Tab-separated table of C-alpha atoms in Angstrom:
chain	number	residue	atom	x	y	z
A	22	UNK	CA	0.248	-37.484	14.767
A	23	UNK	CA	3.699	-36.318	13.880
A	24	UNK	CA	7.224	-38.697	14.224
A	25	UNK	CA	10.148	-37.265	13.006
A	26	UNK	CA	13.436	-39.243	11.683
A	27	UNK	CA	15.560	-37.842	8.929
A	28	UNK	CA	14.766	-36.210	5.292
A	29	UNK	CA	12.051	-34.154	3.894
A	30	UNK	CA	9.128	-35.270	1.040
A	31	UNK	CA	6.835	-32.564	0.127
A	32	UNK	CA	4.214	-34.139	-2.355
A	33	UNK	CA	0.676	-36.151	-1.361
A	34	UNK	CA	2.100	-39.642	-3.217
A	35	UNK	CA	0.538	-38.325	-6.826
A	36	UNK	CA	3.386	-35.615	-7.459
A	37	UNK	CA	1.541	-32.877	-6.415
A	38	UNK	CA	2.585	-30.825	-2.990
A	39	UNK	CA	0.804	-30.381	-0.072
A	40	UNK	CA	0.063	-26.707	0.669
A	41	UNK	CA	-0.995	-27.271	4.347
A	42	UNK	CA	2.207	-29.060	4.980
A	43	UNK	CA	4.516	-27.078	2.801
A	44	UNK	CA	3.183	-23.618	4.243
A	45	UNK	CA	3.342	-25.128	7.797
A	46	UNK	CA	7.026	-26.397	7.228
A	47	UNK	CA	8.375	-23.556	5.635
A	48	UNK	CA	6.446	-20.971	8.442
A	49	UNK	CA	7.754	-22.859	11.482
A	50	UNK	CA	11.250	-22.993	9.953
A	51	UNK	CA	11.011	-18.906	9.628
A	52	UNK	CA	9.695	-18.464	13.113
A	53	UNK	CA	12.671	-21.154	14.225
A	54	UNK	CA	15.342	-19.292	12.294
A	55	UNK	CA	14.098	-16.166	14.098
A	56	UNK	CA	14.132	-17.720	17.429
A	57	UNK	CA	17.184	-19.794	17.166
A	58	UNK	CA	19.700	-18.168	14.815
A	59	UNK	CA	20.814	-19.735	11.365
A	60	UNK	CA	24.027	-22.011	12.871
A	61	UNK	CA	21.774	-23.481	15.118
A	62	UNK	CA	18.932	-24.250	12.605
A	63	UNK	CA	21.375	-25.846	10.299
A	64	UNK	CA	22.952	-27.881	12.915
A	65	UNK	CA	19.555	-29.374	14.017
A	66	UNK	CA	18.711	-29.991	10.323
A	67	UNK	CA	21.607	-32.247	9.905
A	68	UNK	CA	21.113	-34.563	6.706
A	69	UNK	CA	17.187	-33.107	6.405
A	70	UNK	CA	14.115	-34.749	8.557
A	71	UNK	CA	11.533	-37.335	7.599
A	72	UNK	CA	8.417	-36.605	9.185
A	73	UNK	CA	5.248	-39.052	8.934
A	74	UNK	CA	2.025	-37.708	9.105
A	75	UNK	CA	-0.477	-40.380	10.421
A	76	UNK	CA	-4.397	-39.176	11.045
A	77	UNK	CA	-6.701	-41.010	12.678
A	78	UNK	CA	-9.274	-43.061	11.165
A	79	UNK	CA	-12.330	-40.537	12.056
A	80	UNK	CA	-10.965	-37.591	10.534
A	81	UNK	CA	-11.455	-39.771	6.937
A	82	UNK	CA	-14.324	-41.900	5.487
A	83	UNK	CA	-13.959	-45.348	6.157
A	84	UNK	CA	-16.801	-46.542	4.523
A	85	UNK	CA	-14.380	-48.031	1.660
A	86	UNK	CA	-12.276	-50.154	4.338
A	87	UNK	CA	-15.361	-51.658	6.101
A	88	UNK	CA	-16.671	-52.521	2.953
A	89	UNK	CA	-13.659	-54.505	1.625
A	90	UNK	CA	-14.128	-56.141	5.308
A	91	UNK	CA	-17.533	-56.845	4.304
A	92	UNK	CA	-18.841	-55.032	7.322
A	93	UNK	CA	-21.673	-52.834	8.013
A	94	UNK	CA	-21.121	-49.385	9.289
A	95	UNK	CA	-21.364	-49.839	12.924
A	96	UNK	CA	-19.471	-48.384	15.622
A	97	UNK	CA	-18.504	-52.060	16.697
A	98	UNK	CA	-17.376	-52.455	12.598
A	99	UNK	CA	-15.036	-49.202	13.375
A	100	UNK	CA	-13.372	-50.446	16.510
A	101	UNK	CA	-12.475	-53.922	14.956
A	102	UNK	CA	-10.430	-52.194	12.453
A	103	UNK	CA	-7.151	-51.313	12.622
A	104	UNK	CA	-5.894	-47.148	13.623
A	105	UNK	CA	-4.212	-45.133	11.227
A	106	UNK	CA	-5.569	-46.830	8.192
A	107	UNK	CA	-3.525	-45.531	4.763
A	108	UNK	CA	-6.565	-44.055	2.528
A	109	UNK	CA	-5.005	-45.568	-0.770
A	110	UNK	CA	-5.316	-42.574	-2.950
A	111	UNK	CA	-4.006	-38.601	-3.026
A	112	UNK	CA	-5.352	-36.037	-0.078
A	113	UNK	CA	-7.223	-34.663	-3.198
A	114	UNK	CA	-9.187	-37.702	-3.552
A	115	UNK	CA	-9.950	-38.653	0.232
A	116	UNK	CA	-13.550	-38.063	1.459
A	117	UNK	CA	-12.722	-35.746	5.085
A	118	UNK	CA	-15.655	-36.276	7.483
A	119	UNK	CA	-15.701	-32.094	8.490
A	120	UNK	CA	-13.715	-32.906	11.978
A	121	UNK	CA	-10.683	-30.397	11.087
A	122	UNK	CA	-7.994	-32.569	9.422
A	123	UNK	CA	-6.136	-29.803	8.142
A	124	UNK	CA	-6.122	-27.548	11.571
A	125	UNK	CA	-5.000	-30.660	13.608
A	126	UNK	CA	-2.532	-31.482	10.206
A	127	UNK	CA	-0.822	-28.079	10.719
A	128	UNK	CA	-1.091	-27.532	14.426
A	129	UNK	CA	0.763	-31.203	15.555
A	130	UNK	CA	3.434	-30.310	12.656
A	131	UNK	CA	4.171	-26.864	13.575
A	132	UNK	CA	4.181	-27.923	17.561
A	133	UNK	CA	6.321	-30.951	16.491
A	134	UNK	CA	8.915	-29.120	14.475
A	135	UNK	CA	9.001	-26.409	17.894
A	136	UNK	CA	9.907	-28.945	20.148
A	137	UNK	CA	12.217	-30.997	17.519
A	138	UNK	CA	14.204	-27.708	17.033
A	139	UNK	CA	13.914	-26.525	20.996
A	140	UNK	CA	12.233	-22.950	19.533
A	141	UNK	CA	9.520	-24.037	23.037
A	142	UNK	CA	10.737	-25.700	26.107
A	143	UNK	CA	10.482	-29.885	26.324
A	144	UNK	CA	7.678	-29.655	28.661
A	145	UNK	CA	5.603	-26.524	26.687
A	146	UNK	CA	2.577	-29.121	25.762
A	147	UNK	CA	3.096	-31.469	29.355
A	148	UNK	CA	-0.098	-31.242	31.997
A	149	UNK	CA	2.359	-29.356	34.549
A	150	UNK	CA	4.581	-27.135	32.072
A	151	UNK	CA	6.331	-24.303	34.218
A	152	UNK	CA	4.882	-22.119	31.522
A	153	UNK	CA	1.832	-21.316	28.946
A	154	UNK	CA	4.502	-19.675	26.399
A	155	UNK	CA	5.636	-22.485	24.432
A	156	UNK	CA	1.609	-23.659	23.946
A	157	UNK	CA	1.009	-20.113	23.018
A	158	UNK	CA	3.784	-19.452	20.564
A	159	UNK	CA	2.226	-22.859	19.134
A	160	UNK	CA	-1.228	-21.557	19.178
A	161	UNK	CA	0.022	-18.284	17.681
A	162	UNK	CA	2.266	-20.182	14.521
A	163	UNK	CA	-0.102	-22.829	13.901
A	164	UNK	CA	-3.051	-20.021	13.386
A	165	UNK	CA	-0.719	-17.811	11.315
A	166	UNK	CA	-0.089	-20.879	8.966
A	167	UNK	CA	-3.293	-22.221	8.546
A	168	UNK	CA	-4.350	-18.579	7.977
A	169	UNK	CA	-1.812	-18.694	5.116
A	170	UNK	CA	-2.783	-22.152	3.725
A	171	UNK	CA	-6.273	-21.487	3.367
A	172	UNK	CA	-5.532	-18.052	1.884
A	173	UNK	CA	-7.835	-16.131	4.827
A	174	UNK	CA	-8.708	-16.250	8.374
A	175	UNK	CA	-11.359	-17.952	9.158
A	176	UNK	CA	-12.686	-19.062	12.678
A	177	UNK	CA	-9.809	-19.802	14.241
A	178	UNK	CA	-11.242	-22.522	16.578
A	179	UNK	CA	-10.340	-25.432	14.849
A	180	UNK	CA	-6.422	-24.850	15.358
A	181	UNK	CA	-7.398	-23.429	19.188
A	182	UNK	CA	-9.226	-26.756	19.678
A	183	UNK	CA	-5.860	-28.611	18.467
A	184	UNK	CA	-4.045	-26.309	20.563
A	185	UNK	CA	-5.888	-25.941	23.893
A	186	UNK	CA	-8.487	-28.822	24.149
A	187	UNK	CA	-12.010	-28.362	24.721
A	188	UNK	CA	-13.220	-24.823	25.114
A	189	UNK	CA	-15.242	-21.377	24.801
A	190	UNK	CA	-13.414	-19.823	21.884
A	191	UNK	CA	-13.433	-15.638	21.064
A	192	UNK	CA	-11.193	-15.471	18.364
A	193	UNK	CA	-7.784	-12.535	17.724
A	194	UNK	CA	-8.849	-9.594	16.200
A	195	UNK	CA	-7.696	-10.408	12.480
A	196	UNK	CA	-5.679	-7.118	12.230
A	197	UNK	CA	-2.553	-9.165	14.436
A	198	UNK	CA	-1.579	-11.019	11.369
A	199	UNK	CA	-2.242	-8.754	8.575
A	200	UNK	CA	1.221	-7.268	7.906
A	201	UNK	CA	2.874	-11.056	8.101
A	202	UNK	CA	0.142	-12.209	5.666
A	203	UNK	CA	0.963	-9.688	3.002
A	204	UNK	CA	4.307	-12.397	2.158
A	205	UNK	CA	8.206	-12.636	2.680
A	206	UNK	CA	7.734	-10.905	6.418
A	207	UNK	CA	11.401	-10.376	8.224
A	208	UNK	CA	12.389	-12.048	10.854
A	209	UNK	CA	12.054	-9.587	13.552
A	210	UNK	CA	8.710	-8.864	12.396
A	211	UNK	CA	7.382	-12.396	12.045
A	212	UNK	CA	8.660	-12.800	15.636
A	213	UNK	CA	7.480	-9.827	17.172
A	214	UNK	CA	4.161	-10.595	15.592
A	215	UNK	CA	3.570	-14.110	16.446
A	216	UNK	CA	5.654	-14.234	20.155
A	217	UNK	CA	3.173	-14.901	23.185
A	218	UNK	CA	3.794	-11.474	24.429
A	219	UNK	CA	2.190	-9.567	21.813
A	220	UNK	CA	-0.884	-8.298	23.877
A	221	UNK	CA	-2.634	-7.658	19.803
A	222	UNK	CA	-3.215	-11.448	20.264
A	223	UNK	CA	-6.415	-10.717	22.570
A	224	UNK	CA	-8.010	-14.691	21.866
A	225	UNK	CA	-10.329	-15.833	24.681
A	226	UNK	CA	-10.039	-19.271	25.675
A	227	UNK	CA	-12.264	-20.638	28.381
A	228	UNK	CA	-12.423	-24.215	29.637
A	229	UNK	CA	-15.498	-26.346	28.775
A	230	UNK	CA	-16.695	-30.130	28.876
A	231	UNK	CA	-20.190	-31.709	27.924
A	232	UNK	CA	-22.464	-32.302	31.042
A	233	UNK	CA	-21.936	-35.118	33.336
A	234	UNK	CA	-24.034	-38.529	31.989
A	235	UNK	CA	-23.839	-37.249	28.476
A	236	UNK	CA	-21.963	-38.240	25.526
A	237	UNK	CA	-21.086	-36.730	21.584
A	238	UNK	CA	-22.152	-38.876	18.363
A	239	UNK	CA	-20.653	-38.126	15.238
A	240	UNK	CA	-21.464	-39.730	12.006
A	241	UNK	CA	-19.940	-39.031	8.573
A	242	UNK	CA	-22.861	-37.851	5.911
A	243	UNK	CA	-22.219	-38.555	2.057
A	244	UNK	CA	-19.730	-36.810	1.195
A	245	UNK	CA	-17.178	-33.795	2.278
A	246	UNK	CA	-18.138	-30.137	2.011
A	247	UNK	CA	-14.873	-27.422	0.500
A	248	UNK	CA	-15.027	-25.709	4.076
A	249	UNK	CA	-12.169	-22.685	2.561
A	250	UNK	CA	-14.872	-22.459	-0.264
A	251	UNK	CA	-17.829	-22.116	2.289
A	252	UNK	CA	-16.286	-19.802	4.439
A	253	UNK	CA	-14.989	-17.805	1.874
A	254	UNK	CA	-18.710	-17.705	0.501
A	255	UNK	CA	-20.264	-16.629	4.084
A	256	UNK	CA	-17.277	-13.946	3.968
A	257	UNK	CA	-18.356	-12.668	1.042
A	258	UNK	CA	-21.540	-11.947	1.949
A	259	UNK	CA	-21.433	-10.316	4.931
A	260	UNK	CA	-19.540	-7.746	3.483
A	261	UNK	CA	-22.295	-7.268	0.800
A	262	UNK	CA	-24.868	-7.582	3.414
A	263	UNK	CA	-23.400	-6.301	6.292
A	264	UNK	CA	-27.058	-5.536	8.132
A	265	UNK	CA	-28.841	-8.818	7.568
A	266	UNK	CA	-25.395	-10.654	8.328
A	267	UNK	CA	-24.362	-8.756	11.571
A	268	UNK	CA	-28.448	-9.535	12.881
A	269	UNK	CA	-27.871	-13.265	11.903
A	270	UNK	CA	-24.363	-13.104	13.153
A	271	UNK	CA	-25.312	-11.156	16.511
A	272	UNK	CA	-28.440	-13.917	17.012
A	273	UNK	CA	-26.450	-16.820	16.784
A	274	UNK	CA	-23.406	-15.811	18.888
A	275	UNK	CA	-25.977	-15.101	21.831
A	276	UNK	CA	-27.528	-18.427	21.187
A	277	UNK	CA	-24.098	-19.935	21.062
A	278	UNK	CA	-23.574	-18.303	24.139
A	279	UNK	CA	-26.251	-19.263	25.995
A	280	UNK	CA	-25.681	-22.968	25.392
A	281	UNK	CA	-21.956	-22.665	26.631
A	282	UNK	CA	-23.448	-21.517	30.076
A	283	UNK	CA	-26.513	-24.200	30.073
A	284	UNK	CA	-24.183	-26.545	29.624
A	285	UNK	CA	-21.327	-25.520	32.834
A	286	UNK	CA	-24.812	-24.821	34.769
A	287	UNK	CA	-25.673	-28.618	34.417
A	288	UNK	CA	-22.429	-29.609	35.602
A	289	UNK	CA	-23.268	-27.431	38.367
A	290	UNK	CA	-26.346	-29.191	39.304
A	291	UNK	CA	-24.441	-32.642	38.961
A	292	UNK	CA	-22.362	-31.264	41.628
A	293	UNK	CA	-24.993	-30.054	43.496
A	294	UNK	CA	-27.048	-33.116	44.089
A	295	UNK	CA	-25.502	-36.346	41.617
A	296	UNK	CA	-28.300	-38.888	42.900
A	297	UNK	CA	-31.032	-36.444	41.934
A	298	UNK	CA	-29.412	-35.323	38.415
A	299	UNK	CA	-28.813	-39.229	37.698
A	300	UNK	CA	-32.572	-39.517	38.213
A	301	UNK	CA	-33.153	-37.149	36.128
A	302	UNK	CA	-31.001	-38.193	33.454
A	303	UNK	CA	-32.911	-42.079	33.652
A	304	UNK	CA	-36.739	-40.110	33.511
A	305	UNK	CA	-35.559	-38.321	30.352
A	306	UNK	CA	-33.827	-40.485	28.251
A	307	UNK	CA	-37.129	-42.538	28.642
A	308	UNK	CA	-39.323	-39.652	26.635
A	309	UNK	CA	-38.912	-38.073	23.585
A	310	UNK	CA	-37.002	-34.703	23.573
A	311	UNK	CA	-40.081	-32.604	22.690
A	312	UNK	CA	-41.587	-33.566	25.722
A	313	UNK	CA	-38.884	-31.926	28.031
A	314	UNK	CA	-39.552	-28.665	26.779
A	315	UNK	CA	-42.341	-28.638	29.248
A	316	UNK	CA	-39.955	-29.056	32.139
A	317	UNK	CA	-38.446	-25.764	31.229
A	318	UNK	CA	-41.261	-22.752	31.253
A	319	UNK	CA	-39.918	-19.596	30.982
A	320	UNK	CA	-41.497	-18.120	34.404
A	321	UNK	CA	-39.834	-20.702	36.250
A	322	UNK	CA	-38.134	-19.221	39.403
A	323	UNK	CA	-35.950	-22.726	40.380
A	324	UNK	CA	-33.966	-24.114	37.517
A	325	UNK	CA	-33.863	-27.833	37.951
A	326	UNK	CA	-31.463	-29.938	35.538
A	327	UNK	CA	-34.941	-30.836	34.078
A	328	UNK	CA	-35.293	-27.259	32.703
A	329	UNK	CA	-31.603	-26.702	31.698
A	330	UNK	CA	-31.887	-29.839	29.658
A	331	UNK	CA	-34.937	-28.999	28.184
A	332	UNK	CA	-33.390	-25.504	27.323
A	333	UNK	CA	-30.262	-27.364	25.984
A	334	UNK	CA	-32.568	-28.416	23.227
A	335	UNK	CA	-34.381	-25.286	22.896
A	336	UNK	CA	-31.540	-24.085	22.159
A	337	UNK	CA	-29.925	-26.214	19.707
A	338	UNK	CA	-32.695	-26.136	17.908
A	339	UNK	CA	-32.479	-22.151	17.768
A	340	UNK	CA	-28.798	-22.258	17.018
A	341	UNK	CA	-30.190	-24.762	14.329
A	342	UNK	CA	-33.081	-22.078	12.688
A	343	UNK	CA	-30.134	-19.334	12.582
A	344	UNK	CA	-27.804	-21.215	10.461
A	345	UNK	CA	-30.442	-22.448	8.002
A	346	UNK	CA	-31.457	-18.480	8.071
A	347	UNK	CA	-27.873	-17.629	7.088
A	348	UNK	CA	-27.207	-20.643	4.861
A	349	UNK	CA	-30.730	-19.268	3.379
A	350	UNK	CA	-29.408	-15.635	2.839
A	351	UNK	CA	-26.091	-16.496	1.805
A	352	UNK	CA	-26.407	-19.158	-0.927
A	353	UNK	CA	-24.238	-21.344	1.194
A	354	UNK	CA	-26.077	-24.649	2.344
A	355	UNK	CA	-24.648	-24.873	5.838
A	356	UNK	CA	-27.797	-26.985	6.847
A	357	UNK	CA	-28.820	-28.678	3.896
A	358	UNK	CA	-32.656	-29.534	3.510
A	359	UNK	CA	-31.225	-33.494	3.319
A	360	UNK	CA	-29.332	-32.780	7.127
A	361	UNK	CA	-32.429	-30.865	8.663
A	362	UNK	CA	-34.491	-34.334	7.372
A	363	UNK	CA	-31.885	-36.610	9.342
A	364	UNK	CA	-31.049	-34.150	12.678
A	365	UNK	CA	-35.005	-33.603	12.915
A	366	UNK	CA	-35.422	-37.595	13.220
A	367	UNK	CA	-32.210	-38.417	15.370
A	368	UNK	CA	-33.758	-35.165	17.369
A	369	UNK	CA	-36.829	-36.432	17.753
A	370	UNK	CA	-35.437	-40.384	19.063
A	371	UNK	CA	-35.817	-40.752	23.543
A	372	UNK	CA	-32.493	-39.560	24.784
A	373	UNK	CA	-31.345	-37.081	22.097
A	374	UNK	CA	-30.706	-33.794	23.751
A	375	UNK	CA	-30.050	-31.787	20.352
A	376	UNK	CA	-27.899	-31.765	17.445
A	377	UNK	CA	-26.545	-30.021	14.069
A	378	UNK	CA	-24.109	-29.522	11.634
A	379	UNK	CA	-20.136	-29.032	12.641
A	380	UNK	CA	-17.693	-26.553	11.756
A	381	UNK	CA	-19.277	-24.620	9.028
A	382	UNK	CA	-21.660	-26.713	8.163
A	383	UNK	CA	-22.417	-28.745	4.820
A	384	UNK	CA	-22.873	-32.666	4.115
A	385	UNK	CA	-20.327	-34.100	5.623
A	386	UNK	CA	-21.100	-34.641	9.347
A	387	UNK	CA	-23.159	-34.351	12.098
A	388	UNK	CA	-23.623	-34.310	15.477
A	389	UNK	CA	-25.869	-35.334	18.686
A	390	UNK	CA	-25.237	-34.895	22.349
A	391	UNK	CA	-27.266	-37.957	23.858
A	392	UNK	CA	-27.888	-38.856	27.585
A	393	UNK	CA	-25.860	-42.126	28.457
A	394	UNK	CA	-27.580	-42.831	31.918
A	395	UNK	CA	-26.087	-44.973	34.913
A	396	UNK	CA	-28.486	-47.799	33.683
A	397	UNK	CA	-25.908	-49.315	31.388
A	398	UNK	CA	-28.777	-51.124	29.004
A	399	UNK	CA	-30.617	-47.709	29.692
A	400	UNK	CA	-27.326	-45.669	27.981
A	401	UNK	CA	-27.269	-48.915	25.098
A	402	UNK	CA	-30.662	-48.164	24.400
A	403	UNK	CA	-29.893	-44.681	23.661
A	404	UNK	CA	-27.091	-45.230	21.676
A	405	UNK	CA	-28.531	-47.964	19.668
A	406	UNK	CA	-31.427	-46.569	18.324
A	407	UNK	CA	-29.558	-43.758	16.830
A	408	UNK	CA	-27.580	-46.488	15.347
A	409	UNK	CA	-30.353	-48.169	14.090
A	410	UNK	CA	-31.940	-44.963	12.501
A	411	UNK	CA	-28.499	-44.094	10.511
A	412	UNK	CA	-28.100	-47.815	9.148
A	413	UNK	CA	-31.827	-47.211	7.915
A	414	UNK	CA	-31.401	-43.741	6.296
A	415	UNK	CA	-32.357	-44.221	3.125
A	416	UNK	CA	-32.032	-40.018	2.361
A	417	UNK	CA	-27.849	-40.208	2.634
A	418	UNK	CA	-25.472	-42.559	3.468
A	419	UNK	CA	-24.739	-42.326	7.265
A	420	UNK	CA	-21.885	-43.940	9.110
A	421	UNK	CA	-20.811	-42.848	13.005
A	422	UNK	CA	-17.391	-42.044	13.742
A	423	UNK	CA	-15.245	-43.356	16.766
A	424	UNK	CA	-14.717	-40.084	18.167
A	425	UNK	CA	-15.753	-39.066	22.073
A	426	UNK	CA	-14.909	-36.013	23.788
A	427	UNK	CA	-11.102	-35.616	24.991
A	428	UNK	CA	-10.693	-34.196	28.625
A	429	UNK	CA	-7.070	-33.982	27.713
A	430	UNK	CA	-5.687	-30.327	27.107
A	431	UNK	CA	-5.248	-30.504	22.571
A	432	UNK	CA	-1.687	-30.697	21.707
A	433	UNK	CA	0.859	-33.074	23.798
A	434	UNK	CA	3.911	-35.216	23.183
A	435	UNK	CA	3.519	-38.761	23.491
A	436	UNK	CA	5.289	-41.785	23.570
A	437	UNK	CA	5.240	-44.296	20.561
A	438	UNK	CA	4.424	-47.038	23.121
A	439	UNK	CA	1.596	-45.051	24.542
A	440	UNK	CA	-0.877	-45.315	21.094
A	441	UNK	CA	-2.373	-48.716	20.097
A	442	UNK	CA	-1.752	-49.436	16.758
A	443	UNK	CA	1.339	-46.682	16.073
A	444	UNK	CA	3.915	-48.107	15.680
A	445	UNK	CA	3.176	-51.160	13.385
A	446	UNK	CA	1.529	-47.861	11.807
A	447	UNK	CA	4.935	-46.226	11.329
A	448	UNK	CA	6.332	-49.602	10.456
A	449	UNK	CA	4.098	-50.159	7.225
A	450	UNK	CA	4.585	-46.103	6.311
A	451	UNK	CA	8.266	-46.711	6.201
């Protein structure tokens, strides 16, 4: 969440600056000056801009402010606190629960300072814009910057997710960005490079939501993994294994793949007959997961939502094996022996379709995709037990975040009035 007013502050409250902001500032300025021209740069400057950054309370630990509240880690504890909590200590210092603070840091402040210097049209990140440009130039600047900030490029699907919402992600071929990532690029060149119409920006982004009657858990594990420092490990070495890697690489992106079109196939079925995929929904959250894998044997010539949910988990679970195999072969622990412990048990609770470990991987999060039946106690039920099993983990300390899946499409301008909590937010950051 971005509000501008007037004047510029660089540094995290301990003296020390902010890369992700500081590179995102001073590449959207360059890509505005290149768009705009300097007079009219300057004249939208006027006296300097004051921009608050305000994050919500998921993408940090809270475990601190509920216990100062003196109140368990519940998801009932998170909603009676207030939004937009200050952390009380430097960015350095603040445990990040793996949900991509940094992409959605640098993609809402590069879109921001777009719009607040008219570089994309007013309506560029509206529902009905006349025009994908202005969310692609976004897309295109945010990547580019959070390339630079993290000194590589990684995945890019954290800042697409920002960008574009829920999705099927193929990253850009790396190559589009080398030249401007070599330093001090002119302006022609960092405009030609990043502008929509550059056809060497060949991203695939197809739409995607979770299955009808399902929902996303998310719970933040001990403590934050360095995800640059990861990456840059996995990077590493694939280019000294480049055989083993592409086999582990090629194996997971088909699994990967697979899932994505399970998943639009059960929304398929929900179309197809909703009073029969309800029922099906209510029989399975009633067993344990293992038990659906018999509703899904490979000869099977119909595919009922009983199969695709029982190859749902199938698959999550191989998804699962191939990044303990490359966590395994790389030295990196992207599924730690102390996460498989706690996804094999949440796995193995009536209701849980799958799980793993988000982003590239580590100890700080999870997540579960559960069934949430039309039997409200039913969906409870569900829900609650993989409550209970988190406040019990005696292995790590486990506490769920707020967060549920967005249908809305990533990056959009909205009104002050229009978030609970913001502005008496912005009032005690001022």
């Amino acid at each position: 969440m971005i509000i501008f007013k007037s004047k510029s502050k660089l540094d995290d409250g301990s003296g020390t600056k902010n890369r992700f902001v500081q590179t995102a500032l001073e590449g959207t300025l360059a890509i505005v000056l290149a768009i705009q021209g300097k007079d009219s740069l300057l004249s939208s400057l006027g006296q300097g801009l004051e921009i608050h950054v305000l994050a919500d309370n998921d993408f940090y630990s809270q475990r601190t402010s509920l216990a100062a509240r003196n109140l368990a880690p519940t998801l009932e504890s998170l909603n009676s606190i207030p939004p937009f909590l200050p952390q009380g200590c430097p960015i350095t210092k603040v445990h990040k629960t793996g949900l991509g603070s940094s992409a959605s840091l640098i993609t809402s402040l590069v879109s921001a300072l777009l719009l607040h210097f008219g570089a994309i049209p007013s309506d560029s990140l509206s529902s009905n814009a006349s025009s994908d440009q202005g969310r692609e130039l976004a897309h295109n600047v945010a990547q580019y910057v959070h390339c630079l900030a993290q000194g590589k490029v990684g995945s890019g699907f954290d800042v697409s997710s920002a960008v574009f919402g829920s999705q099927v992600y193929q990253r850009f071929e790396p190559v589009v960005i080398a030249e401007i990532m070599q330093g001090n690029p002119s302006a022609s060149t960092l405009l030609s490079t990043l502008s929509p119409s550059n056809k060497a920006w060949n991203h695939v982004v197809s739409p995607f939501k979770l299955p009808p009657l399902t929902r996303i858990m998310l719970a933040d594990v001990d403590s934050g993994s360095d995800t640059p420092s990861m990456v840059g490990s996995v990077l590493k070495w694939k280019k000294i294994e480049p055989t083993v890697s592409d086999q582990l690489w090629e194996g997971l992106d088909k699994c990967n793949r697979g899932l994505g079109d399970i998943i639009n196939r059960l929304s398929q079925k929900y179309q197809e007959d909703k009073a029969g995929y309800a029922s099906t929904v209510d029989k399975l959250t009633r067993e344990a997961g293992d038990e659906w894998e018999r509703h899904s044997p490979i000869e099977a010539l119909e595919v009922t939502a009983a199969q695709l949910f029982g190859n749902t988990r199938r698959l999550t679970k191989s998804i699962r094996d191939g990044m303990r195999a490359m966590g395994k072969s790389s030295g990196v622990p992207i599924e730690p022996p102390e996460q498989t412990q706690l996804l094999d048990a949440c796995c193995a609770l009536p209701g849980v379709v799958g799980g793993g470990v988000p982003g590239a991987g580590g100890y700080d999060a999870i997540w579960l995709l559960v069934l949430q039946p039309q039997d409200e106690a039913l969906a409870c039920s569900v829900v609650s037990s993989v409550e209970k099993l988190w406040q019990g983990w005696t292995g790590m300390s486990v506490s769920p975040l707020l967060a549920t899946e967005s249908l809305e499409r990533g990056a959009r301008k909205e009104s002050i009035e229009g978030i609970p909590g913001l502005d008496a937010a912005l009032k005690g950051s001022a």
